[in-house]
Amino acid sequence: MSRLTELPSWKALWSHFTRARDWHMRELFEEQPARASQFWLEHAGLHLDYSKNRITGQTVTLLLQLAREAGVPEGIAAMFAGERINTTEQRAAFHVALRNRSSLPMCIGGEDVMPQVRSVLQRMAAFAAKVRHGEWLGYSRQPITDVVNIGIGGSDLGSLMACQALRAHAHPRLNMHFVSNVDSAQLQDTLRRVHAETTLFVIESKTFTTQETLTNAHTARDWFLRRARDPAAVASHFVAVSTNLKAVREFGIDPSNMFEFWDWVGGRFSLWSAIGLPIMLSIGERNFLDLLDGAYSMDCHFRDAPLESNMPVLMAMLGIWYINFFGAGSHVIAPYDQPLHRLPAFIQQLDMESNGKRTTRDGTLVDYETAPIIWGGTGVNSQHAFFQLLHQGTHISPIDFIASLDGRGSLPGHHEILMANMFAQAEAFMRGRTADEARAELAAQGLDDEAIGRLCAFKVFDGNRPSNTLLLDHLDPFCLGALVALYEHKIFVQGMVWGLNSFDQWGVELGKKLAQGILDELEGLGTPAPRDASTRHLIDLYREQRARQRCA
Ligand code: G6Q
């Protein structure tokens, strides 16, 4: 028995669940007309309707009791106090300091990190302004027109997602490109679309040892040098974002062209740091600061609001309700705004890399489920694809519907259709369609009794499928900052309840090591290591194919 499953609130929730599993939300709405306002929260330009969940007030009370008994308030305080909550790496997880927009210090081990945070922010802003104003010139004295970010995982997804989400605010001259895959197809595609004279490469890597990133960076530099024909030109076309000054220097980037961040910033939580340089280049300093302001507002809310009205805590505990009690193994992120199309991938990494774990902070194995599989896609497109399973399949997968209320940039009629679809889906998932309703609908179409009898079962939807609806006042930097911080904190709370360290990623580290030995073998270096028959066969097949291709 684990500590979590021994908690009184955990046991109380199980007994509550024996009743709750039979409730239908359709009935809950009929019995409790005030649900929509009871289960509604607003903060930082975000509106959360969580009424379409299989909960009553008592469920929420018990879930919050669980949060308290699991030490969530203490965990929140420890995070903001800069404690080394990343216990396996003995580091703070202090991304909240990156968006501390007050003048108050934020300390790790007694040292205020704010002076260094502000100093890097100022350097980023000065650099971004030069590039944006056309004052940062390439080797042929032309302004920069294209920015190529080379990075992967946490050094890619956040900036990519935010640049796409905020493209309405993008600088008109600067085209943003992101290269992450070591499959050269991506880099080749990008290099085909840019000119060496007007391209800035931003090499982003916390460690500056990541094989994929360094391979792409070296290839990009070779490509560049073949055109510029002058190693001195690298200085005006390559900048680095890293914690590893030595490796950046070894790569050949002048330290004055390096933007620093720190080991207390986790990769997937780093878009607020210098890793957000592509975002600042694209949307400018003022908008980047708005992004930080939005996150800061959510941070203050998370730190100070009572659990009952704390948006990240409530979303986290609703997730726990479905994962640990209903056995929901996945969670869908469905943004309806097209610019948010990379949000599901971003949150997928944030959640699954943070809480996709089964060893608790004290080293014991869990005896309960942890992170769900996060998946999703833009809402309307998903309606025409995988929503079928969500409506009538055998799995329960809670959904977050996300959209901006502001349709001002939209062409006439489009935004209303978009929103109508989203509201209709959330309603349908909640209500479903009963057999009587299905029969009535078929009869209204003029079908006879025999046809109605034959088709009715297929037209029935159980409903009772939970969802949150998150509305943004605007899809702007402030609301995006608040939205991302909301998910960061939600995930942290779930990690706290499950007793996990949400800030390490040993699975990723393993991947970084594994490939090297096989790479040597693929290249015919060293003695082949003893391997299982399958891996041996795959390696041999690849080598044979390559040998044949070389001869052809
Ligand atoms: C994020 C992960 C991982 C990391 C990449 C890139 O939290 O640790 O996605 O960001 O592996 O690592 P580098 O930034 O060190 O290249």
XYZ file of C-alpha atoms and ligand atoms in Angstrom:
568
model
C 0.000 0.000 0.000
C 1.357 3.404 -0.914
C 1.085 6.596 1.042
C -1.393 8.015 -1.472
C -3.827 5.124 -1.400
C -3.798 5.169 2.397
C -4.984 8.767 2.599
C -8.466 9.209 4.110
C -9.568 11.385 1.171
C -8.428 8.725 -1.329
C -10.594 6.157 0.437
C -13.463 8.617 0.703
C -13.182 9.283 -3.020
C -13.413 5.569 -3.775
C -16.571 5.264 -1.787
C -17.923 8.430 -3.462
C -16.980 6.941 -6.836
C -19.195 3.878 -6.293
C -22.126 6.282 -6.557
C -20.628 8.797 -8.988
C -19.866 6.263 -11.707
C -23.601 5.817 -12.294
C -24.438 9.501 -12.581
C -25.219 10.908 -15.981
C -24.259 14.534 -16.552
C -27.498 15.086 -18.406
C -29.308 14.398 -15.120
C -26.827 16.392 -13.086
C -27.596 19.416 -15.279
C -31.330 18.885 -14.839
C -31.007 18.566 -11.067
C -28.491 21.390 -10.632
C -29.350 24.296 -12.906
C -26.636 26.404 -11.230
C -23.847 24.074 -12.361
C -22.698 26.366 -15.122
C -21.917 29.153 -12.673
C -20.903 26.854 -9.817
C -18.221 25.164 -11.901
C -16.873 28.231 -13.649
C -13.632 30.126 -13.080
C -11.984 33.138 -14.651
C -8.473 34.412 -14.437
C -5.975 36.271 -16.622
C -8.284 36.416 -19.628
C -9.080 32.702 -19.376
C -12.570 31.378 -18.666
C -12.874 27.792 -17.540
C -16.212 25.995 -17.728
C -15.727 22.724 -15.885
C -19.403 22.008 -15.378
C -19.429 19.239 -18.007
C -17.610 16.892 -15.682
C -18.951 13.927 -13.754
C -18.824 15.809 -10.484
C -20.924 17.386 -7.804
C -19.846 19.909 -5.195
C -19.008 16.985 -2.943
C -16.670 15.485 -5.531
C -14.768 18.752 -5.702
C -14.597 18.966 -1.904
C -13.143 15.469 -1.695
C -10.691 16.057 -4.529
C -9.422 19.215 -2.862
C -9.133 17.350 0.414
C -6.957 14.877 -1.444
C -4.829 17.738 -2.790
C -4.323 19.011 0.749
C -3.540 15.607 2.215
C -1.096 14.931 -0.622
C 0.792 18.131 0.244
C -0.110 20.256 -2.777
C -0.110 23.581 -0.852
C 3.339 22.763 0.571
C 4.563 21.757 -2.902
C 3.402 25.073 -4.363
C 5.160 26.975 -1.582
C 8.356 24.943 -2.108
C 8.356 25.681 -5.828
C 8.034 29.439 -5.310
C 10.651 29.332 -2.531
C 13.205 27.953 -5.000
C 13.592 24.702 -3.090
C 15.332 21.825 -4.856
C 12.075 20.120 -5.777
C 13.783 18.343 -8.673
C 15.078 15.837 -6.153
C 16.846 13.373 -8.453
C 18.948 16.126 -10.001
C 19.154 18.198 -6.825
C 17.898 21.333 -8.555
C 15.176 23.873 -8.151
C 12.466 23.956 -10.822
C 12.256 27.696 -10.893
C 10.685 28.667 -14.208
C 8.368 30.926 -12.206
C 11.376 33.217 -11.614
C 11.717 33.715 -15.382
C 8.359 35.455 -15.445
C 8.522 37.159 -12.075
C 7.340 40.582 -13.166
C 7.463 42.072 -9.676
C 10.507 43.717 -8.163
C 10.678 41.059 -5.457
C 13.694 38.760 -5.269
C 13.393 35.079 -6.075
C 16.083 33.056 -4.394
C 17.648 29.643 -4.718
C 19.745 28.785 -1.667
C 19.694 32.396 -0.536
C 20.850 33.795 -3.892
C 18.505 36.064 -5.809
C 18.353 34.864 -9.435
C 16.475 37.918 -10.662
C 19.514 40.054 -11.591
C 20.739 37.366 -14.013
C 17.221 36.737 -15.334
C 16.750 40.447 -16.066
C 20.201 40.811 -17.549
C 19.630 38.000 -20.086
C 16.195 39.373 -20.882
C 17.746 42.767 -21.640
C 20.405 41.218 -23.880
C 17.740 39.260 -25.734
C 15.659 42.404 -26.164
C 18.593 44.449 -27.461
C 19.548 41.725 -29.916
C 15.972 41.132 -31.057
C 15.447 44.848 -31.597
C 18.534 45.039 -33.828
C 17.403 42.080 -35.919
C 13.831 43.339 -36.143
C 14.841 46.904 -37.025
C 17.137 45.666 -39.763
C 20.244 46.876 -37.926
C 21.776 43.430 -37.405
C 23.349 42.831 -40.781
C 24.543 39.670 -42.449
C 27.945 39.294 -44.076
C 26.822 41.090 -47.232
C 25.408 43.969 -45.170
C 21.788 42.960 -45.670
C 19.164 42.724 -42.915
C 18.041 39.325 -41.642
C 14.911 37.942 -43.311
C 14.891 34.354 -42.007
C 15.491 32.866 -38.589
C 16.243 29.137 -38.409
C 15.910 27.668 -34.940
C 17.842 24.439 -34.499
C 16.890 22.524 -31.356
C 14.777 19.589 -30.261
C 12.258 18.713 -27.539
C 12.162 21.467 -24.953
C 14.527 23.508 -27.111
C 12.083 23.464 -30.000
C 8.456 22.779 -29.155
C 7.737 25.791 -26.928
C 9.112 28.392 -29.310
C 7.563 26.640 -32.296
C 4.159 26.446 -30.636
C 4.251 30.080 -29.456
C 5.536 31.486 -32.768
C 2.689 29.719 -34.550
C 0.098 30.736 -31.956
C 1.138 34.387 -32.079
C 1.760 34.709 -35.768
C -0.727 37.577 -35.932
C 1.930 39.517 -33.994
C 4.889 38.355 -36.069
C 7.369 40.730 -37.671
C 6.458 40.939 -41.366
C 10.045 40.627 -42.609
C 11.112 37.693 -40.451
C 10.230 34.178 -41.551
C 10.594 31.717 -38.704
C 11.792 28.163 -39.387
C 12.251 25.311 -36.944
C 14.519 22.361 -37.538
C 14.482 19.571 -34.981
C 14.596 16.221 -36.775
C 17.991 14.800 -37.584
C 16.413 13.389 -40.734
C 18.097 15.823 -43.089
C 14.882 16.210 -45.092
C 13.770 18.916 -42.665
C 17.027 20.862 -42.759
C 17.315 20.457 -46.534
C 13.768 21.765 -47.011
C 14.543 24.754 -44.832
C 17.890 25.566 -46.409
C 16.275 25.440 -49.833
C 13.973 28.249 -48.760
C 16.545 30.641 -47.259
C 19.616 32.604 -48.348
C 22.849 32.457 -46.397
C 23.315 36.221 -46.571
C 20.052 36.991 -44.799
C 19.619 34.017 -42.455
C 20.193 33.900 -38.732
C 20.669 30.477 -37.141
C 19.698 30.151 -33.495
C 21.223 26.990 -32.041
C 19.268 26.050 -28.941
C 20.421 23.337 -26.591
C 20.495 23.387 -22.825
C 23.342 20.867 -22.734
C 24.818 21.636 -26.160
C 25.589 17.943 -26.432
C 22.350 16.728 -28.033
C 23.321 14.659 -31.056
C 20.440 15.671 -33.327
C 20.837 19.384 -32.643
C 24.603 19.418 -32.980
C 24.470 17.397 -36.185
C 21.973 19.827 -37.698
C 23.969 22.790 -36.408
C 27.231 21.530 -37.925
C 25.526 20.804 -41.248
C 23.940 24.256 -41.248
C 27.293 25.874 -40.526
C 29.003 23.927 -43.324
C 26.229 24.974 -45.708
C 26.637 28.552 -44.590
C 30.432 28.567 -44.922
C 30.256 27.120 -48.422
C 28.367 30.272 -49.349
C 29.915 32.936 -47.135
C 33.463 31.603 -47.657
C 34.627 33.398 -44.539
C 34.660 31.877 -41.036
C 34.430 35.397 -39.582
C 30.922 35.639 -41.096
C 29.664 32.983 -38.649
C 29.566 35.636 -35.913
C 26.770 37.570 -37.583
C 24.728 34.489 -38.567
C 24.962 32.062 -35.645
C 23.858 32.619 -32.065
C 23.490 30.030 -29.330
C 21.140 29.553 -26.404
C 22.564 27.217 -23.805
C 23.756 26.605 -20.268
C 27.047 25.197 -21.592
C 29.444 27.998 -22.422
C 32.397 25.685 -23.023
C 30.577 23.578 -25.636
C 29.210 26.679 -27.362
C 32.728 28.047 -27.660
C 34.011 24.712 -28.967
C 31.307 24.735 -31.622
C 32.697 28.051 -32.817
C 30.079 30.490 -31.608
C 31.487 33.543 -29.912
C 30.354 33.660 -26.228
C 29.185 37.228 -26.874
C 26.615 35.626 -29.208
C 25.407 33.221 -26.556
C 22.284 33.747 -24.480
C 22.472 31.965 -21.199
C 20.005 30.112 -19.039
C 20.440 27.927 -16.013
C 20.179 24.345 -14.802
C 17.105 25.244 -12.741
C 15.139 25.743 -15.969
C 13.802 22.431 -17.267
C 13.814 22.078 -21.065
C 10.041 21.757 -21.401
C 9.538 24.731 -19.050
C 12.073 26.930 -20.818
C 10.194 28.998 -23.368
C 10.224 31.894 -20.879
C 14.022 31.900 -20.800
C 16.524 32.677 -23.566
C 15.121 29.551 -25.255
C 12.241 31.901 -26.124
C 14.609 34.016 -28.241
C 12.884 32.971 -31.506
C 9.587 34.077 -29.966
C 11.040 37.450 -29.065
C 12.589 37.801 -32.514
C 9.228 37.091 -34.075
C 6.860 39.088 -31.853
C 9.214 41.656 -30.311
C 10.125 42.572 -26.758
C 6.806 44.184 -25.760
C 4.797 41.138 -26.800
C 7.290 38.772 -25.196
C 6.928 40.699 -21.940
C 3.143 40.375 -22.293
C 3.634 36.625 -22.591
C 5.610 36.704 -19.345
C 2.954 38.946 -17.767
C 0.241 36.419 -18.580
C 2.268 33.595 -17.083
C 3.097 35.738 -14.050
C -0.565 36.476 -13.490
C -1.306 32.735 -13.565
C 1.651 32.116 -11.217
C 0.281 34.599 -8.649
C -3.154 33.024 -8.938
C -1.695 29.534 -8.516
C 0.383 30.588 -5.521
C -2.276 32.678 -3.747
C -5.791 31.569 -4.703
C -7.587 29.177 -2.355
C -7.673 25.667 -3.758
C -11.448 25.986 -4.313
C -10.932 28.684 -6.936
C -7.471 27.727 -8.121
C -7.632 26.959 -11.835
C -4.522 24.770 -12.181
C -5.380 22.851 -9.012
C -8.959 22.206 -10.102
C -7.950 21.072 -13.562
C -5.319 18.803 -12.042
C -7.731 17.237 -9.578
C -10.369 16.671 -12.263
C -7.695 14.823 -14.195
C -6.925 12.695 -11.135
C -10.637 11.917 -10.781
C -10.754 10.408 -14.271
C -7.328 8.781 -14.351
C -7.319 7.179 -10.931
C -10.994 6.474 -10.388
C -12.651 6.117 -13.806
C -9.521 4.556 -15.306
C -9.250 7.051 -18.164
C -5.863 6.432 -19.739
C -5.725 9.401 -22.031
C -6.629 13.061 -22.261
C -7.411 15.060 -25.385
C -6.281 18.614 -26.097
C -8.529 20.138 -28.742
C -7.725 23.746 -29.625
C -10.150 25.182 -32.166
C -7.997 28.147 -33.231
C -5.741 27.138 -36.093
C -2.743 29.088 -34.730
C -2.854 26.802 -31.671
C -2.301 23.732 -33.810
C 1.005 22.873 -32.124
C -0.451 23.176 -28.624
C -1.360 19.471 -28.337
C 2.233 18.454 -29.159
C 3.606 20.979 -26.707
C 1.329 19.860 -23.868
C 1.982 16.253 -24.778
C 5.659 16.738 -23.994
C 4.964 18.897 -20.947
C 2.664 16.325 -19.384
C 4.049 12.995 -20.519
C 7.684 13.869 -19.909
C 6.882 15.353 -16.508
C 4.572 12.722 -15.093
C 5.113 9.700 -17.316
C 6.785 7.955 -14.386
C 6.158 5.160 -11.944
C 8.769 5.742 -9.254
C 7.842 8.156 -6.502
C 10.184 10.749 -5.038
C 11.101 8.353 -2.245
C 12.053 5.643 -4.740
C 9.068 3.317 -4.372
C 6.940 2.055 -7.216
C 3.429 3.445 -7.538
C 0.385 1.208 -7.240
C -1.899 3.626 -9.119
C -1.973 5.183 -12.570
C 0.004 8.331 -13.321
C 0.165 10.577 -16.409
C -2.420 9.964 -19.098
C -1.497 9.713 -22.746
C -1.955 13.219 -24.105
C -3.107 13.510 -27.662
C -5.229 15.774 -29.768
C -5.379 18.107 -32.703
C -7.232 21.152 -33.937
C -10.870 20.770 -33.006
C -12.846 20.856 -36.220
C -10.331 18.699 -38.050
C -10.456 16.205 -35.194
C -14.260 16.138 -35.449
C -13.827 14.762 -38.945
C -11.300 12.227 -37.778
C -10.848 10.750 -34.309
C -13.820 12.284 -32.462
C -15.835 9.253 -33.609
C -14.005 7.135 -31.047
C -14.543 9.745 -28.378
C -18.292 9.793 -29.064
C -19.023 6.111 -29.468
C -15.870 4.156 -28.703
C -15.177 2.153 -25.576
C -12.609 4.481 -24.023
C -13.345 7.492 -21.890
C -10.957 10.276 -22.696
C -11.646 13.665 -21.116
C -11.270 16.571 -23.515
C -10.075 20.144 -23.112
C -11.840 22.330 -25.662
C -9.842 25.525 -26.164
C -10.757 28.574 -28.238
C -10.399 32.305 -28.368
C -13.572 34.386 -28.009
C -12.116 37.066 -30.230
C -13.085 36.564 -33.854
C -12.004 39.990 -35.069
C -9.247 38.812 -37.404
C -11.529 36.184 -38.886
C -13.302 36.336 -42.236
C -17.083 36.924 -42.059
C -19.005 33.948 -40.699
C -16.019 31.715 -39.969
C -15.564 32.349 -36.290
C -19.245 31.736 -35.496
C -19.109 28.390 -37.286
C -15.928 27.501 -35.437
C -17.397 28.312 -32.042
C -20.728 26.684 -32.854
C -18.894 23.473 -33.640
C -16.945 23.560 -30.420
C -19.945 24.285 -28.212
C -21.985 21.643 -30.044
C -19.343 18.988 -29.547
C -18.997 19.715 -25.842
C -22.781 19.558 -25.526
C -23.024 16.309 -27.481
C -20.283 14.660 -25.439
C -22.149 15.602 -22.289
C -25.745 14.832 -23.330
C -25.331 12.011 -25.792
C -28.417 10.805 -27.676
C -30.864 8.375 -26.097
C -32.603 5.561 -27.964
C -35.885 7.490 -27.815
C -34.242 10.560 -29.315
C -32.550 8.467 -31.985
C -35.868 6.824 -32.886
C -37.660 10.168 -33.030
C -34.959 11.592 -35.266
C -35.135 8.651 -37.648
C -38.917 8.844 -37.734
C -38.704 12.546 -38.545
C -36.552 11.584 -41.538
C -39.461 9.431 -42.751
C -37.966 6.016 -42.025
C -40.330 3.116 -41.379
C -40.356 1.054 -38.183
C -38.228 -1.700 -39.657
C -35.474 0.739 -40.710
C -35.688 2.575 -37.398
C -35.271 -0.702 -35.504
C -32.293 -1.630 -37.633
C -30.484 1.720 -37.324
C -31.406 2.885 -33.871
C -28.575 1.175 -31.962
C -25.986 2.836 -34.196
C -27.474 6.265 -33.617
C -27.348 6.084 -29.845
C -24.618 8.017 -28.062
C -24.088 7.331 -24.377
C -22.850 10.851 -23.716
C -21.573 11.420 -20.189
C -18.130 12.073 -21.717
C -16.379 14.745 -19.672
C -14.839 17.924 -20.988
C -13.508 21.304 -19.919
C -14.117 24.347 -22.064
C -11.358 26.938 -21.869
C -12.094 30.252 -23.522
C -9.431 32.894 -24.071
C -10.441 36.549 -24.268
C -7.985 36.870 -27.127
C -5.334 34.718 -28.684
C -2.667 37.199 -27.643
C 0.671 36.920 -25.833
C -0.864 37.598 -22.416
C -3.554 34.912 -22.649
C -1.141 32.424 -24.222
C 1.298 32.989 -21.358
C -1.485 32.364 -18.850
C -2.667 29.281 -20.745
C 0.773 27.651 -20.851
C 1.438 28.433 -17.184
C -1.973 26.947 -16.351
C -0.966 23.611 -17.886
C 2.514 23.718 -16.347
C 1.006 24.113 -12.898
C -1.763 21.609 -13.501
C 0.872 19.021 -14.344
C 2.961 19.923 -11.299
C -0.057 19.473 -9.016
C -0.784 16.049 -10.469
C 2.859 15.106 -9.976
C 2.601 16.223 -6.346
C -0.472 14.077 -5.758
C 1.173 11.062 -7.373
C 4.339 11.675 -5.353
C 6.459 12.126 -8.500
C 9.341 14.383 -9.369
C 7.851 16.116 -12.418
C 11.126 17.759 -13.367
C 13.514 14.981 -14.346
C 13.391 12.886 -17.554
C 15.524 9.781 -17.258
C 13.732 8.205 -20.184
C 14.960 11.022 -22.447
C 18.490 10.691 -21.074
C 18.455 6.976 -21.907
C 17.505 7.709 -25.516
C 20.375 10.170 -25.779
C 22.875 7.422 -24.836
C 21.460 4.370 -26.598
C 21.959 5.446 -30.178
C 25.711 6.058 -29.988
C 26.750 2.377 -29.795
C 24.508 1.439 -32.711
C 25.689 4.423 -34.725
C 29.252 3.171 -34.419
C 28.126 -0.211 -35.715
C 26.172 1.314 -38.607
C 29.294 3.179 -39.575
C 31.380 0.014 -39.252
C 33.408 1.308 -36.316
C 34.592 -0.878 -33.432
C 33.623 -4.435 -32.672
C 29.905 -5.264 -32.899
C 28.461 -5.635 -29.417
C 26.477 -8.743 -28.451
C 22.828 -7.901 -29.152
C 19.461 -9.556 -29.350
C 18.697 -11.258 -32.657
C 16.189 -8.650 -33.761
C 18.469 -5.626 -33.270
C 21.377 -7.528 -34.844
C 19.233 -8.373 -37.869
C 18.095 -4.759 -38.285
C 21.648 -3.410 -38.060
C 22.942 -5.982 -40.530
C 20.111 -5.336 -42.972
C 20.772 -1.607 -42.880
C 24.493 -2.095 -43.451
C 23.905 -4.438 -46.377
C 21.469 -1.981 -47.974
C 23.875 0.893 -47.552
C 26.719 -1.134 -49.043
C 24.538 -1.981 -52.067
C 23.487 1.688 -52.444
C 27.116 2.786 -52.383
C 28.012 0.308 -55.169
C 25.020 1.215 -57.320
C 12.817 18.605 -21.865
C 13.680 17.477 -22.143
C 14.126 17.337 -23.566
C 15.213 18.313 -23.977
C 15.774 17.878 -25.321
C 16.847 18.810 -25.823
O 12.404 18.878 -20.783
O 14.751 17.442 -21.276
O 13.039 17.467 -24.446
O 14.723 19.602 -24.033
O 16.283 16.586 -25.195
O 17.881 18.901 -24.922
P 18.947 20.035 -25.066
O 18.278 21.344 -24.882
O 19.980 19.785 -24.005
O 19.529 19.932 -26.446
